[in-house]
Coordinates of C-alpha atoms in Angstrom, one line a residue:
Chain A
M1 CA -0.1 0.3 -0.3
T2 CA 1.5 3.5 -0.8
S3 CA 2.4 5.6 2.1
I4 CA 0.1 8.7 3.8
A5 CA 1.8 11.3 2.2
Y6 CA 2.0 9.9 -1.5
R7 CA -1.7 9.5 -0.9
K8 CA -1.7 13.5 0.7
M9 CA 0.7 14.5 -2.2
A10 CA -2.0 13.2 -5.0
R11 CA -4.8 14.5 -3.2
H12 CA -2.9 17.8 -3.0
R13 CA -2.3 17.9 -7.1
L14 CA -5.7 16.8 -7.5
G15 CA -6.9 19.6 -5.5
W16 CA -4.4 21.8 -7.4
L17 CA -6.7 20.7 -10.8
I18 CA -9.3 21.7 -9.3
T19 CA -8.4 25.1 -8.5
G20 CA -7.3 26.0 -11.8
V21 CA -10.0 24.9 -13.5
T22 CA -12.1 27.1 -11.2
L23 CA -10.0 30.1 -11.4
L24 CA -10.8 29.4 -15.0
L25 CA -14.4 29.3 -14.7
L26 CA -14.2 32.2 -12.8
S27 CA -12.1 34.3 -15.0
I28 CA -14.3 33.9 -17.7
L29 CA -16.6 35.1 -16.3
I30 CA -15.2 38.4 -15.0
D31 CA -13.7 38.7 -18.6
L32 CA -17.2 38.2 -20.4
S33 CA -17.9 40.6 -17.4
T34 CA -15.5 43.3 -18.5
G35 CA -15.0 46.0 -21.2
P36 CA -16.5 49.2 -22.4
A37 CA -20.0 48.1 -22.1
L38 CA -20.3 48.0 -18.7
L39 CA -21.2 44.7 -17.7
N40 CA -22.7 42.8 -14.8
I41 CA -21.8 39.6 -13.6
Y42 CA -25.6 38.6 -13.3
D43 CA -26.3 40.0 -16.9
V44 CA -23.4 37.8 -18.6
F45 CA -25.5 34.6 -16.2
S46 CA -28.6 35.6 -17.7
T47 CA -27.2 35.2 -21.5
F48 CA -26.4 31.9 -20.3
F49 CA -29.4 30.4 -18.6
S50 CA -32.5 32.4 -19.2
P51 CA -31.5 35.2 -22.5
E52 CA -35.7 35.4 -22.6
K53 CA -35.8 37.5 -20.1
M54 CA -33.4 39.9 -20.5
S55 CA -34.6 43.2 -20.3
D56 CA -31.7 44.4 -22.9
P57 CA -31.2 42.4 -26.1
M58 CA -27.8 44.3 -26.7
V59 CA -26.2 42.7 -23.4
Y60 CA -26.5 39.5 -25.4
V61 CA -24.8 40.1 -28.3
I62 CA -22.3 41.7 -26.8
V63 CA -21.5 38.9 -24.7
H64 CA -22.5 36.2 -27.7
N65 CA -20.9 38.0 -30.5
I66 CA -17.9 40.0 -29.2
R67 CA -16.6 39.0 -26.0
L68 CA -17.3 35.5 -26.3
P69 CA -15.0 34.6 -29.1
M70 CA -12.6 36.5 -27.7
T71 CA -12.8 35.4 -24.0
M72 CA -12.6 31.9 -26.0
M73 CA -10.0 32.2 -28.0
A74 CA -7.7 33.5 -25.2
I75 CA -8.5 30.4 -23.3
V76 CA -7.7 28.3 -26.2
V77 CA -4.4 30.4 -27.2
G78 CA -3.7 29.8 -23.7
A79 CA -4.2 26.0 -23.4
S80 CA -1.9 25.6 -26.6
L81 CA 1.3 27.7 -26.0
G82 CA 1.1 26.5 -22.3
A83 CA 1.3 22.9 -23.5
A84 CA 3.4 23.7 -26.5
G85 CA 5.9 25.0 -23.7
A86 CA 5.7 21.9 -21.3
L87 CA 6.1 19.8 -24.0
M88 CA 9.2 22.1 -25.6
Q89 CA 10.7 22.4 -22.3
T90 CA 10.4 18.3 -22.1
I91 CA 11.7 17.3 -25.4
L92 CA 14.4 19.5 -25.1
G93 CA 15.3 19.3 -21.9
N94 CA 16.1 22.7 -21.0
P95 CA 13.7 24.8 -18.8
L96 CA 14.0 27.9 -20.9
A97 CA 12.2 26.7 -24.0
S98 CA 8.7 28.0 -25.2
P99 CA 7.5 27.8 -28.4
Y100 CA 9.4 30.8 -29.0
T101 CA 12.8 29.5 -28.7
L102 CA 12.6 27.7 -32.1
G103 CA 11.4 30.0 -34.0
F104 CA 7.6 29.8 -35.1
S105 CA 6.4 32.9 -33.9
A106 CA 9.0 34.4 -34.9
A107 CA 7.8 33.0 -38.7
A108 CA 4.4 33.6 -37.7
G109 CA 5.2 37.3 -37.1
F110 CA 7.5 37.1 -40.7
G111 CA 4.4 35.8 -42.6
A112 CA 2.1 37.9 -41.7
A113 CA 4.2 41.0 -41.6
V114 CA 4.7 39.7 -45.7
T115 CA 1.1 39.2 -46.1
I116 CA -0.2 42.7 -44.9
L117 CA 3.9 44.6 -46.8
F118 CA 2.6 43.4 -50.8
G119 CA -1.2 43.0 -49.5
L120 CA -1.6 39.3 -50.2
E121 CA -5.1 37.8 -50.9
L122 CA -6.1 34.5 -50.6
P123 CA -8.9 33.8 -53.4
Y124 CA -12.5 34.1 -51.5
F125 CA -11.2 34.2 -48.3
P126 CA -9.4 36.7 -48.3
E127 CA -9.6 37.8 -44.4
L128 CA -7.9 34.5 -43.7
S129 CA -4.5 35.5 -45.8
V130 CA -2.8 37.2 -42.5
P131 CA -3.5 33.5 -40.3
F132 CA -3.2 31.6 -43.6
F133 CA -0.2 33.0 -44.4
A134 CA 1.5 33.3 -40.7
F135 CA 0.9 29.2 -40.7
I136 CA 2.2 29.1 -43.5
A137 CA 5.7 30.5 -42.8
A138 CA 5.3 28.7 -39.1
S139 CA 5.2 25.6 -40.9
T140 CA 8.3 26.4 -42.7
A141 CA 9.7 27.4 -39.7
C142 CA 9.0 24.2 -38.5
A143 CA 9.9 22.1 -41.4
L144 CA 13.8 23.5 -41.5
V145 CA 14.9 23.3 -37.9
Y146 CA 12.7 19.3 -38.3
G147 CA 14.8 19.0 -41.6
V148 CA 18.2 20.1 -40.0
A149 CA 17.2 17.1 -37.0
Q150 CA 16.6 14.8 -39.4
L151 CA 19.8 15.4 -41.3
K152 CA 22.4 15.5 -37.7
G153 CA 20.2 13.4 -35.6
V154 CA 17.8 14.4 -33.1
T155 CA 19.3 15.9 -30.3
A156 CA 18.1 18.3 -27.6
E157 CA 21.0 20.5 -29.0
V158 CA 20.8 20.2 -32.7
M159 CA 17.6 21.4 -32.4
V160 CA 18.0 24.1 -29.9
L161 CA 20.7 25.1 -32.4
S162 CA 19.3 24.8 -35.4
G163 CA 16.3 26.5 -33.8
I164 CA 17.6 29.4 -32.2
A165 CA 19.2 30.0 -35.9
T166 CA 15.3 30.0 -37.6
L167 CA 14.4 32.6 -34.8
F168 CA 17.2 34.5 -36.0
L169 CA 17.1 34.2 -39.6
F170 CA 12.6 35.1 -39.2
Q171 CA 13.4 38.2 -36.7
S172 CA 15.9 39.6 -39.5
L173 CA 13.4 39.1 -42.5
Q174 CA 10.4 40.3 -40.3
S175 CA 12.5 43.9 -39.5
L176 CA 13.3 44.0 -43.4
A177 CA 9.3 43.3 -44.0
Q178 CA 8.7 46.3 -41.2
Y179 CA 11.7 48.6 -42.4
M180 CA 10.3 48.0 -46.1
A181 CA 6.7 49.4 -45.4
S182 CA 5.2 52.9 -45.3
P183 CA 4.3 54.0 -41.7
E184 CA 0.7 53.2 -42.2
V185 CA 1.9 48.9 -43.0
L186 CA 3.7 49.7 -40.3
Q187 CA 1.5 50.5 -37.8
E188 CA -1.1 47.7 -39.4
I189 CA 1.9 45.4 -38.5
V190 CA 3.3 45.9 -35.5
F191 CA -0.1 46.2 -33.8
W192 CA -0.2 42.3 -35.4
L193 CA 2.6 41.6 -33.9
F194 CA 1.7 42.7 -30.4
G195 CA -1.1 40.2 -30.3
S196 CA -4.1 41.1 -30.3
M197 CA -7.8 39.0 -29.4
L198 CA -9.3 41.4 -31.0
K199 CA -8.5 39.7 -34.2
A200 CA -10.2 37.0 -32.4
N201 CA -13.6 35.2 -34.3
W202 CA -15.6 32.3 -34.3
F203 CA -14.4 30.7 -37.2
S204 CA -10.3 31.5 -35.3
V205 CA -11.9 29.4 -32.2
S206 CA -12.9 26.2 -34.1
V207 CA -9.4 26.3 -35.7
G208 CA -7.4 26.7 -32.6
S209 CA -9.6 24.7 -30.5
S210 CA -9.4 21.6 -32.8
I211 CA -6.1 22.2 -33.5
F212 CA -5.7 22.0 -29.5
L213 CA -7.6 18.7 -29.7
F214 CA -6.2 17.0 -32.1
S215 CA -2.4 17.3 -30.2
V216 CA -4.4 16.2 -27.1
L217 CA -5.2 13.2 -28.7
V218 CA -2.1 12.6 -30.7
L219 CA -0.1 12.9 -27.5
T220 CA -2.8 11.1 -25.1
K221 CA -0.6 7.5 -24.8
D222 CA 2.9 9.5 -24.5
C223 CA 2.5 11.4 -21.3
W224 CA 5.0 8.2 -19.3
K225 CA 7.5 8.5 -22.0
L226 CA 7.2 12.2 -21.8
T227 CA 7.4 11.6 -18.5
A228 CA 10.3 9.3 -18.5
L229 CA 12.2 11.2 -20.7
R230 CA 12.6 14.1 -17.4
L231 CA 15.5 11.4 -16.4
G232 CA 17.8 11.8 -19.6
D233 CA 18.0 11.1 -22.7
D234 CA 19.5 7.5 -21.9
R235 CA 17.0 6.4 -19.2
A236 CA 14.4 6.9 -21.5
L237 CA 15.8 5.2 -23.9
S238 CA 16.6 2.0 -21.1
L239 CA 13.2 1.6 -20.1
G240 CA 12.3 1.6 -23.7
V241 CA 11.1 4.8 -25.0
N242 CA 12.6 5.6 -29.0
V243 CA 13.4 9.6 -27.8
Q244 CA 14.5 10.2 -31.4
R245 CA 11.2 9.3 -32.6
L246 CA 9.1 10.9 -29.9
R247 CA 11.1 14.4 -29.9
L248 CA 10.0 14.2 -33.5
K249 CA 6.5 13.8 -33.1
V250 CA 6.0 16.0 -30.4
F251 CA 8.0 18.8 -32.4
A252 CA 5.7 18.5 -35.2
V253 CA 2.8 18.5 -32.7
V254 CA 4.3 22.0 -30.9
S255 CA 4.7 23.6 -34.0
L256 CA 0.9 22.4 -34.8
L257 CA 0.0 24.4 -31.7
T258 CA 2.1 27.2 -32.0
A259 CA 1.0 27.9 -35.2
G260 CA -2.1 27.2 -34.5
A261 CA -2.4 30.1 -31.2
V262 CA -0.8 32.7 -33.0
A263 CA -1.3 32.4 -36.6
F264 CA -4.9 34.2 -35.8
V265 CA -4.0 36.6 -32.8
G266 CA -0.5 37.5 -33.2
T267 CA 2.5 37.1 -31.1
I268 CA 2.0 36.4 -27.5
G269 CA 5.0 35.9 -25.6
F270 CA 5.7 34.6 -22.2
I271 CA 2.9 31.9 -21.6
G272 CA 4.6 29.6 -23.3
L273 CA 7.3 29.9 -20.5
V274 CA 5.8 30.5 -17.6
A275 CA 2.9 28.3 -17.1
P276 CA 4.8 24.7 -17.0
H277 CA 7.3 26.6 -14.6
I278 CA 4.1 27.1 -12.7
A279 CA 2.2 24.1 -13.5
R280 CA 5.9 21.6 -12.5
M281 CA 5.7 23.5 -9.0
L282 CA 2.4 22.5 -8.3
V283 CA 1.2 19.4 -9.7
G284 CA 5.1 18.0 -10.6
E285 CA 6.3 16.3 -13.9
D286 CA 4.1 14.0 -13.9
H287 CA 3.1 14.5 -17.7
R288 CA -0.7 13.2 -17.5
L289 CA -1.0 16.2 -14.5
L290 CA 1.4 18.5 -16.1
L291 CA 0.4 18.9 -19.2
P292 CA -3.4 19.7 -18.6
F293 CA -2.3 21.6 -15.6
S294 CA 0.1 23.9 -18.1
S295 CA -2.8 24.3 -20.2
I296 CA -4.9 25.3 -17.5
T297 CA -2.4 28.0 -16.8
G298 CA -2.0 29.3 -20.1
A299 CA -5.3 29.8 -19.9
V300 CA -5.9 31.5 -16.5
L301 CA -2.7 33.7 -17.3
M302 CA -4.2 34.7 -20.8
V303 CA -7.9 35.2 -19.9
A304 CA -6.1 37.2 -17.1
A305 CA -4.7 39.5 -18.9
S306 CA -7.2 39.9 -21.7
I307 CA -9.0 41.6 -18.1
I308 CA -6.2 43.7 -17.5
S309 CA -5.8 44.3 -21.6
K310 CA -9.5 46.0 -21.6
V311 CA -9.0 48.0 -18.0
I312 CA -6.0 49.5 -18.1
S313 CA -7.0 52.1 -20.2
P314 CA -11.0 52.4 -19.7
G315 CA -12.8 52.8 -22.5
S316 CA -10.3 50.7 -25.2
I317 CA -8.6 47.1 -25.8
V318 CA -4.7 47.3 -25.3
P319 CA -3.0 44.4 -26.9
I320 CA -2.9 41.9 -24.9
G321 CA 0.6 40.5 -26.0
I322 CA 2.0 43.7 -24.5
V323 CA 0.6 42.6 -20.4
T324 CA 1.2 38.8 -20.7
A325 CA 4.1 39.2 -19.0
V326 CA 2.4 41.8 -16.9
V327 CA 0.3 38.8 -15.4
G328 CA 3.2 36.2 -15.8
V329 CA 5.9 37.3 -13.7
P330 CA 4.2 37.9 -10.4
F331 CA 2.7 34.9 -10.3
L332 CA 6.0 33.4 -11.2
F333 CA 7.7 35.4 -8.6
G334 CA 5.2 34.8 -6.0
L335 CA 5.6 30.7 -6.4
I336 CA 9.7 31.0 -6.8
L337 CA 9.8 32.6 -3.2
T338 CA 6.6 30.4 -2.1
N339 CA 7.9 27.3 -3.1
K340 CA 9.2 25.0 -1.1
R341 CA 12.4 22.9 -2.6
G342 CA 11.6 19.8 -3.2
S343 CA 7.9 19.3 -1.7
Chain B
M1 CA 21.3 -17.8 -21.1
L2 CA 22.8 -14.6 -22.7
E3 CA 25.3 -15.0 -25.5
I4 CA 27.4 -13.1 -26.9
S5 CA 29.2 -13.4 -30.2
H6 CA 31.0 -11.5 -32.6
L7 CA 30.2 -8.7 -31.3
N8 CA 31.4 -5.6 -32.5
V9 CA 30.7 -1.6 -32.3
S10 CA 32.5 1.0 -34.3
Y11 CA 32.5 5.1 -33.9
D12 CA 33.1 7.1 -37.0
S13 CA 35.3 3.9 -38.2
V14 CA 37.0 3.7 -34.9
K15 CA 36.4 0.0 -33.6
I16 CA 35.5 -0.2 -30.1
L17 CA 34.4 -3.5 -29.2
D18 CA 36.2 -6.0 -31.7
D19 CA 34.6 -9.6 -32.0
L20 CA 33.6 -10.4 -28.4
N21 CA 32.6 -13.8 -27.7
F22 CA 31.1 -14.6 -24.8
K23 CA 28.5 -16.8 -22.5
L24 CA 26.8 -16.1 -19.0
E25 CA 25.1 -18.3 -16.9
R26 CA 21.4 -18.0 -15.1
G27 CA 22.3 -16.3 -11.8
S28 CA 25.4 -15.4 -11.9
F29 CA 27.2 -12.3 -11.4
T30 CA 29.7 -10.4 -13.7
A31 CA 31.7 -8.1 -13.6
L32 CA 33.2 -6.1 -16.4
L33 CA 36.1 -4.9 -15.3
G34 CA 39.0 -2.5 -18.0
P35 CA 40.3 1.5 -17.6
N36 CA 38.8 4.0 -19.2
G37 CA 37.8 4.0 -22.6
T38 CA 38.1 0.4 -23.0
G39 CA 34.6 -0.3 -23.7
K40 CA 32.7 -1.6 -21.3
S41 CA 29.7 1.1 -21.0
T42 CA 29.4 0.9 -24.8
L43 CA 28.9 -3.2 -24.4
L44 CA 26.4 -2.8 -21.9
K45 CA 24.5 -0.3 -24.0
A46 CA 25.3 -3.0 -27.6
M47 CA 23.6 -5.8 -25.0
A48 CA 20.3 -3.1 -24.5
N49 CA 20.6 -2.5 -27.8
L50 CA 20.6 0.6 -27.4
I51 CA 23.5 1.3 -30.0
P52 CA 24.0 -0.3 -33.5
S53 CA 26.3 -3.5 -34.0
S54 CA 26.7 -5.9 -35.3
G55 CA 27.3 -9.5 -34.1
E56 CA 24.4 -11.6 -31.9
V57 CA 23.3 -11.0 -28.3
T58 CA 21.3 -13.9 -27.8
F59 CA 18.9 -14.1 -24.1
C60 CA 16.8 -17.2 -23.5
E61 CA 18.1 -18.1 -27.2
D62 CA 14.7 -16.9 -27.9
D63 CA 15.0 -13.2 -31.0
Q64 CA 15.1 -10.3 -29.1
S65 CA 16.9 -8.2 -31.8
T66 CA 14.0 -5.3 -31.5
R67 CA 14.8 -2.1 -28.8
N68 CA 11.2 -2.9 -26.9
A69 CA 11.8 -7.1 -26.9
R70 CA 15.2 -6.4 -25.4
A71 CA 13.6 -3.5 -23.0
N72 CA 11.4 -6.2 -21.9
V73 CA 14.1 -8.9 -21.2
C74 CA 16.7 -6.8 -19.6
A75 CA 16.7 -3.4 -17.5
Y76 CA 20.1 -1.4 -18.2
M77 CA 21.1 1.2 -15.4
P78 CA 23.3 3.8 -16.9
Q79 CA 26.2 6.0 -14.8
D80 CA 24.1 8.6 -12.5
T81 CA 24.8 11.7 -14.2
G82 CA 23.0 13.5 -11.5
I83 CA 20.2 15.0 -13.8
A84 CA 18.1 17.1 -11.6
S85 CA 14.5 15.7 -12.4
T86 CA 11.5 16.7 -9.6
L87 CA 9.6 13.4 -9.9
T88 CA 9.1 11.8 -7.3
V89 CA 11.0 8.6 -6.3
L90 CA 7.5 6.8 -6.5
E91 CA 6.9 8.0 -10.5
V92 CA 10.5 7.0 -10.8
V93 CA 9.8 3.5 -9.9
L94 CA 6.6 3.3 -12.0
L95 CA 8.2 3.8 -14.9
G96 CA 10.3 1.1 -14.4
R97 CA 6.3 -1.1 -15.9
I98 CA 6.0 1.5 -18.6
V99 CA 4.9 -0.1 -21.5
S100 CA 1.8 -1.2 -19.1
L101 CA 1.4 2.3 -17.8
G102 CA -1.9 4.0 -19.4
L103 CA -3.7 7.6 -18.1
T104 CA -4.6 5.5 -15.4
V105 CA -2.1 3.6 -13.1
P106 CA -3.9 0.2 -11.3
K107 CA -4.2 0.4 -7.7
A108 CA -1.9 -3.6 -7.2
I109 CA 0.7 -1.8 -10.2
L110 CA 0.9 1.7 -7.4
D111 CA 0.9 -1.2 -4.1
E112 CA 3.5 -3.4 -6.0
A113 CA 6.0 0.1 -6.7
S114 CA 5.7 0.8 -3.3
Q115 CA 6.7 -2.6 -1.5
Y116 CA 9.9 -2.3 -3.8
L117 CA 10.4 0.8 -2.3
N118 CA 10.2 -0.4 1.6
R119 CA 12.6 -3.5 0.2
F120 CA 15.3 -1.4 -0.5
G121 CA 14.3 0.9 2.5
L122 CA 13.1 3.6 0.7
E123 CA 9.3 3.4 2.1
N124 CA 9.7 7.0 3.3
F125 CA 10.8 8.6 0.1
E126 CA 7.7 7.9 -1.9
S127 CA 6.4 11.5 -2.4
R128 CA 10.1 12.8 -1.8
R129 CA 11.4 14.6 -5.4
L130 CA 14.5 12.7 -6.9
N131 CA 16.4 15.9 -6.9
T132 CA 16.1 15.9 -3.3
L133 CA 18.1 12.8 -2.7
S134 CA 22.1 12.5 -1.9
G135 CA 23.5 10.5 -5.1
G136 CA 23.8 6.9 -3.2
Q137 CA 19.7 6.6 -2.2
R138 CA 18.8 7.9 -6.2
Q139 CA 20.6 4.9 -6.7
L140 CA 19.0 3.1 -4.9
V141 CA 16.2 4.5 -6.9
Y142 CA 16.9 3.5 -9.9
L143 CA 17.9 -0.1 -9.0
A144 CA 14.3 -0.6 -7.2
Q145 CA 13.4 0.5 -10.7
S146 CA 15.7 -1.6 -12.1
L147 CA 14.2 -4.4 -10.3
F148 CA 10.7 -3.3 -10.8
R149 CA 10.7 -4.6 -14.0
D150 CA 11.1 -7.4 -13.4
P151 CA 14.0 -8.6 -15.7
S152 CA 16.3 -11.2 -16.8
V153 CA 19.1 -9.6 -17.2
L154 CA 20.1 -6.7 -15.3
L155 CA 23.1 -4.4 -17.0
L156 CA 24.2 -1.9 -14.7
D157 CA 26.9 0.8 -15.7
E158 CA 29.0 1.0 -12.6
P159 CA 26.5 1.3 -10.2
T160 CA 28.6 2.5 -7.3
S161 CA 30.5 5.4 -8.9
A162 CA 30.2 8.3 -6.2
L163 CA 28.8 6.3 -3.9
D164 CA 29.4 6.6 -0.1
L165 CA 31.3 3.0 1.4
R166 CA 27.8 1.9 3.3
H167 CA 26.0 2.5 -0.2
Q168 CA 27.8 0.7 -2.1
L169 CA 27.7 -2.2 -0.1
I170 CA 24.0 -1.7 0.1
V171 CA 23.6 -1.9 -4.0
L172 CA 26.2 -4.0 -4.6
D173 CA 24.5 -6.3 -2.2
H174 CA 21.0 -5.9 -3.7
V175 CA 22.2 -6.6 -6.8
A176 CA 23.7 -10.2 -5.4
N177 CA 20.3 -11.4 -4.1
Y178 CA 19.0 -10.5 -7.5
C179 CA 21.5 -12.6 -8.7
R180 CA 21.1 -15.0 -5.6
N181 CA 16.9 -15.6 -5.5
L182 CA 15.5 -14.5 -8.3
K183 CA 18.4 -16.6 -10.6
G184 CA 18.9 -13.3 -12.6
T185 CA 21.7 -12.3 -14.4
A186 CA 24.0 -9.0 -13.5
V187 CA 26.7 -8.0 -16.1
A188 CA 28.2 -5.2 -13.9
A189 CA 30.7 -2.8 -15.2
M190 CA 33.1 -1.2 -12.1
H191 CA 36.0 0.4 -11.4
D192 CA 36.2 -0.9 -7.7
L193 CA 38.4 -4.7 -8.2
S194 CA 38.2 -5.1 -4.5
L195 CA 34.1 -5.1 -5.0
A196 CA 34.2 -6.8 -8.1
A197 CA 36.1 -9.1 -6.3
K198 CA 33.4 -9.4 -3.0
Y199 CA 30.3 -9.8 -5.6
A200 CA 31.0 -11.5 -9.0
Q201 CA 31.3 -14.7 -9.5
R202 CA 33.2 -14.1 -12.8
I203 CA 35.3 -11.4 -14.2
I204 CA 35.7 -9.8 -18.0
C205 CA 38.6 -7.6 -18.4
L206 CA 38.4 -5.6 -21.2
S207 CA 41.5 -3.8 -22.8
E208 CA 41.0 -1.7 -26.3
G209 CA 37.7 -3.0 -26.8
R210 CA 38.6 -6.8 -26.7
V211 CA 38.6 -9.4 -24.2
I212 CA 41.2 -10.4 -22.4
A213 CA 41.2 -12.3 -19.2
D214 CA 38.1 -14.1 -18.3
G215 CA 37.7 -16.3 -15.2
T216 CA 37.0 -16.0 -11.1
P217 CA 38.5 -13.5 -9.6
E218 CA 40.9 -15.5 -8.1
K219 CA 42.3 -16.3 -11.8
V220 CA 41.3 -12.5 -13.5
L221 CA 42.7 -10.7 -10.6
T222 CA 46.4 -11.4 -10.4
K223 CA 49.5 -8.8 -10.3
A224 CA 50.7 -9.2 -13.7
L225 CA 47.3 -9.1 -15.3
I226 CA 47.0 -5.5 -13.1
R227 CA 50.0 -4.1 -14.5
K228 CA 49.3 -5.1 -17.7
V229 CA 45.9 -3.7 -18.4
Y230 CA 45.9 -1.1 -15.6
R231 CA 49.4 -0.2 -15.6
V232 CA 49.1 -0.1 -11.4
E233 CA 51.6 -1.8 -9.6
A234 CA 49.0 -3.5 -6.9
D235 CA 48.9 -5.7 -3.8
V236 CA 46.9 -9.0 -4.4
F237 CA 45.9 -11.0 -1.6
S238 CA 43.5 -13.1 -0.1
G239 CA 41.5 -12.1 3.2
T240 CA 40.8 -13.8 6.0
N241 CA 37.5 -14.4 4.3
G242 CA 38.6 -15.5 1.7
V243 CA 37.8 -12.5 -0.7
L244 CA 40.8 -11.0 -2.7
H245 CA 41.5 -7.6 -1.3
I246 CA 43.3 -5.2 -4.1
T247 CA 45.4 -2.4 -3.0
A248 CA 47.2 0.2 -5.3
L249 CA 50.5 0.8 -5.0
A250 CA 51.7 2.9 -7.7
A251 CA 51.1 3.7 -11.1
C252 CA 54.1 2.4 -13.4

């Protein structure tokens, strides 16, 4: 029989999971109630549970057509970046790794910048041009790192090195696109790069959430293998894990998650780095818990950032990418200072 | 039980293991000796099918050529590289049965893993994080993980390196018990010649990727061989309990 201490720890972790979900639900409610049109939580509740009793139909429209897609997108992006960050830190064995490390976000930014600069348009779906080309550019960055890793060996060192090279390449190309742009176009590019939930709609929510769910399904069976990787390549290998194959598979999933998240809303920093650290401190490294909790933490941080982005400057919405670190850093510092070593 | 025939390993056209051939009996404890860089770790990895090799490694007369099949039969314990994982001790032991673990872990497996920790005197360590343990405690956890896999063959790469005297004896006592009581076959790369003589029934000494001596400790661990292989003058004598003691005197 397992010890009392172990059972207590397992209950403790489950408690954190429940707390995370509760925090997320609470932050969703606050986010839906916050904005230029001041709504109270009761009104927001009513739009879901008794819309026929509402006196002002505009409240329903504001909540369901404007705010809900933004909140849902914040959840999808936060969950995707949280999971992508945790996966990246595991496969690269590097606590500083995040979806940014391998240049996917920079590539998405470059794709968006080029589309805006040259006015590229998709036939029939012009409104999807920027996300489409951002996604294509992020996938190209992924293919580049993947190709180098295949040729030179799928080690963490090779992937980090080729990823950082890709990051610098696309950052330079992004700067070049900005340098070539007129002041009006430059403003549009910079606004995209800030990352904003104003670009969210139900289509982007459905694409982002489909990619997230697909990734969850693909990786469900690999939770224990990812946990084994935390003991190092040699030990994972000795336990029968095909480390190279796992690393490539997870890498492809991370690139998909990142591209799906940033293509629609722009560059969102810090969540992919900080959410896994918070999750690891609270629920440990068992990936059956770490991955869902990283996603929940990422989603809570994104929704909290969304709330702050609306209250910083009353009557307007500050791009969310600007405030994500403002929300994440106090969380992380608080945990670092209060976390007992080995607890 | 375990047969190695014509085993060769090369890295970038440099031969690391050169045509190795030997058989190991079930229930035996064999120590692999030799100076650094003679291929001991490479041999263990090749036996575990973790690196490309040519030749044959046969377990129980069955073909276990695929990595997963081999991983089910033999447990390879690498040197402790001190990776500061924050996994709990119970999670590390559970990983020994990674192939049969799903999203939920049956209570029976949890209890069994817990019993393994009790056996190693780690009953109060289940919820401790690995990075808070000493090197010796960590090595015991990894050994518990290896044995939790219920392997036929245990391959240990310097299992007592960086351990204090007491932990060296505890770890090797467990390995000896595994061979004696569970009829498992253990192969350990070692540097401490006295410990190898005390615990192993057989010594295989490697030099430049080849077996240059193979036999009982008394037969292999001679002054002449130690001088030839390690380039060290040593005193070799039999203790009161009949076990060989080797004291290094000077480098030649």
